[in-house]
Short mmCIF file of C-alpha atoms in Angstrom, two decimals:
data_model
loop_
_atom_site.label_atom_id
_atom_site.label_comp_id
_atom_site.label_asym_id
_atom_site.label_seq_id
_atom_site.Cartn_x
_atom_site.Cartn_y
_atom_site.Cartn_z
CA MET A 3 0.06 -4.59 -15.92
CA THR A 4 -2.71 -2.11 -16.73
CA GLN A 5 -3.73 0.11 -14.59
CA ASN A 6 -6.30 3.07 -14.50
CA THR A 7 -5.02 6.11 -13.05
CA GLU A 8 -8.75 7.40 -12.15
CA PRO A 9 -11.74 5.79 -10.34
CA GLY A 10 -14.48 4.97 -13.01
CA SER A 11 -12.32 6.21 -15.51
CA THR A 12 -11.71 3.63 -18.92
CA ASP A 13 -9.67 7.33 -20.98
CA THR A 14 -6.82 6.72 -18.49
CA ARG A 15 -4.10 3.71 -18.00
CA ILE A 16 -0.73 2.64 -17.40
CA GLU A 17 1.05 -0.03 -19.12
CA HIS A 18 3.84 -1.82 -18.10
CA LEU A 19 5.55 -2.21 -21.47
CA PRO A 20 8.72 -4.61 -20.19
CA GLY A 21 9.78 -5.28 -24.32
CA GLN A 22 10.45 -1.70 -24.97
CA SER A 23 11.59 -1.35 -20.92
CA ARG A 24 8.80 1.11 -20.66
CA PHE A 25 6.29 2.57 -17.77
CA ALA A 26 3.62 4.14 -20.25
CA LEU A 27 0.73 5.90 -19.39
CA TYR A 28 -2.02 6.51 -21.88
CA LEU A 29 -4.92 9.07 -22.17
CA GLY A 30 -7.36 6.74 -24.53
CA ASP A 31 -5.20 5.68 -27.57
CA ALA A 32 -3.06 8.98 -27.38
CA LEU A 33 0.42 7.93 -25.93
CA ALA A 34 0.73 10.49 -23.29
CA ALA A 35 3.66 10.34 -21.24
CA TYR A 36 6.06 7.52 -20.39
CA ALA A 37 9.68 6.60 -18.18
CA ASP A 38 11.95 4.79 -19.27
CA TYR A 39 14.87 2.22 -18.06
CA SER A 40 17.20 0.44 -18.16
CA GLN A 41 17.63 -3.09 -16.22
CA HIS A 42 21.44 -3.83 -14.42
CA GLY A 43 20.86 -7.31 -12.41
CA ASP A 44 18.18 -5.61 -9.33
CA LEU A 45 18.79 -2.32 -9.87
CA ARG A 46 15.83 -0.61 -11.84
CA ASP A 47 17.54 2.31 -13.70
CA PHE A 48 14.53 5.16 -15.02
CA ASP A 49 17.04 7.37 -17.70
CA HIS A 50 14.20 8.88 -19.20
CA THR A 51 11.31 10.46 -18.67
CA VAL A 52 9.12 12.37 -21.33
CA THR A 53 5.64 13.95 -21.08
CA ASP A 54 4.04 15.22 -25.07
CA PRO A 55 3.84 18.71 -24.53
CA ASN A 56 -0.28 18.37 -26.27
CA PHE A 57 -0.69 16.67 -22.65
CA ARG A 58 2.03 18.58 -20.40
CA GLY A 59 0.67 20.73 -17.32
CA ARG A 60 -1.44 18.06 -16.30
CA GLY A 61 1.22 16.17 -13.44
CA LEU A 62 0.66 12.94 -16.04
CA ALA A 63 4.72 12.64 -15.58
CA ALA A 64 4.29 12.98 -11.68
CA GLN A 65 1.69 9.69 -12.30
CA VAL A 66 3.68 6.96 -14.53
CA VAL A 67 6.52 7.68 -12.72
CA ARG A 68 4.48 7.04 -9.28
CA TYR A 69 3.18 3.96 -10.38
CA ALA A 70 6.75 2.75 -12.19
CA LEU A 71 8.79 3.51 -9.24
CA ASP A 72 5.48 0.77 -7.10
CA ALA A 73 5.92 -1.38 -9.55
CA THR A 74 9.80 -1.81 -9.22
CA ARG A 75 9.50 -2.05 -5.79
CA ASP A 76 7.09 -4.32 -6.07
CA GLU A 77 8.92 -6.28 -8.14
CA GLY A 78 12.08 -6.69 -5.22
CA LEU A 79 14.07 -4.40 -7.68
CA LYS A 80 15.79 -1.17 -6.14
CA ILE A 81 15.27 2.47 -8.27
CA GLY A 82 18.09 3.61 -9.94
CA THR A 83 17.19 7.62 -10.70
CA SER A 84 19.71 8.77 -14.28
CA CYS A 85 17.11 11.11 -15.16
CA SER A 86 16.39 14.27 -13.33
CA TYR A 87 12.91 13.79 -13.51
CA VAL A 88 13.30 10.16 -10.94
CA GLU A 89 15.70 11.93 -9.96
CA LYS A 90 13.98 15.03 -8.60
CA PHE A 91 11.05 12.98 -7.62
CA VAL A 92 12.96 10.56 -5.50
CA ALA A 93 14.32 13.20 -3.40
CA GLU A 94 10.98 15.11 -2.94
CA HIS A 95 9.70 11.14 -1.98
CA PRO A 96 11.75 9.82 0.38
CA GLU A 97 9.57 6.60 0.91
CA TYR A 98 11.20 5.70 -3.39
CA ARG A 99 14.95 5.70 -1.73
CA ASN A 100 16.78 3.30 -1.35
#
């Protein structure tokens, strides 16, 4: 699954990489941010979110996490928040609470 995050942009994309248990945001060919998870039945637990230091301060972590949480819900799964960033994001966006 790929999504351009900006209308008309081909430079920014988010991909779900199930084989790596990861949602990855790319700027061009560069991996700029990602959210890793582990799957436990109907719970997708997000346990690690990273933004490459060269791309920090652009809101990319929020973009990849929002996309990952939307995809998780669309698949009918529950959201786990072992990652402190995802936990904070869900606290600030109650629509993602289970």
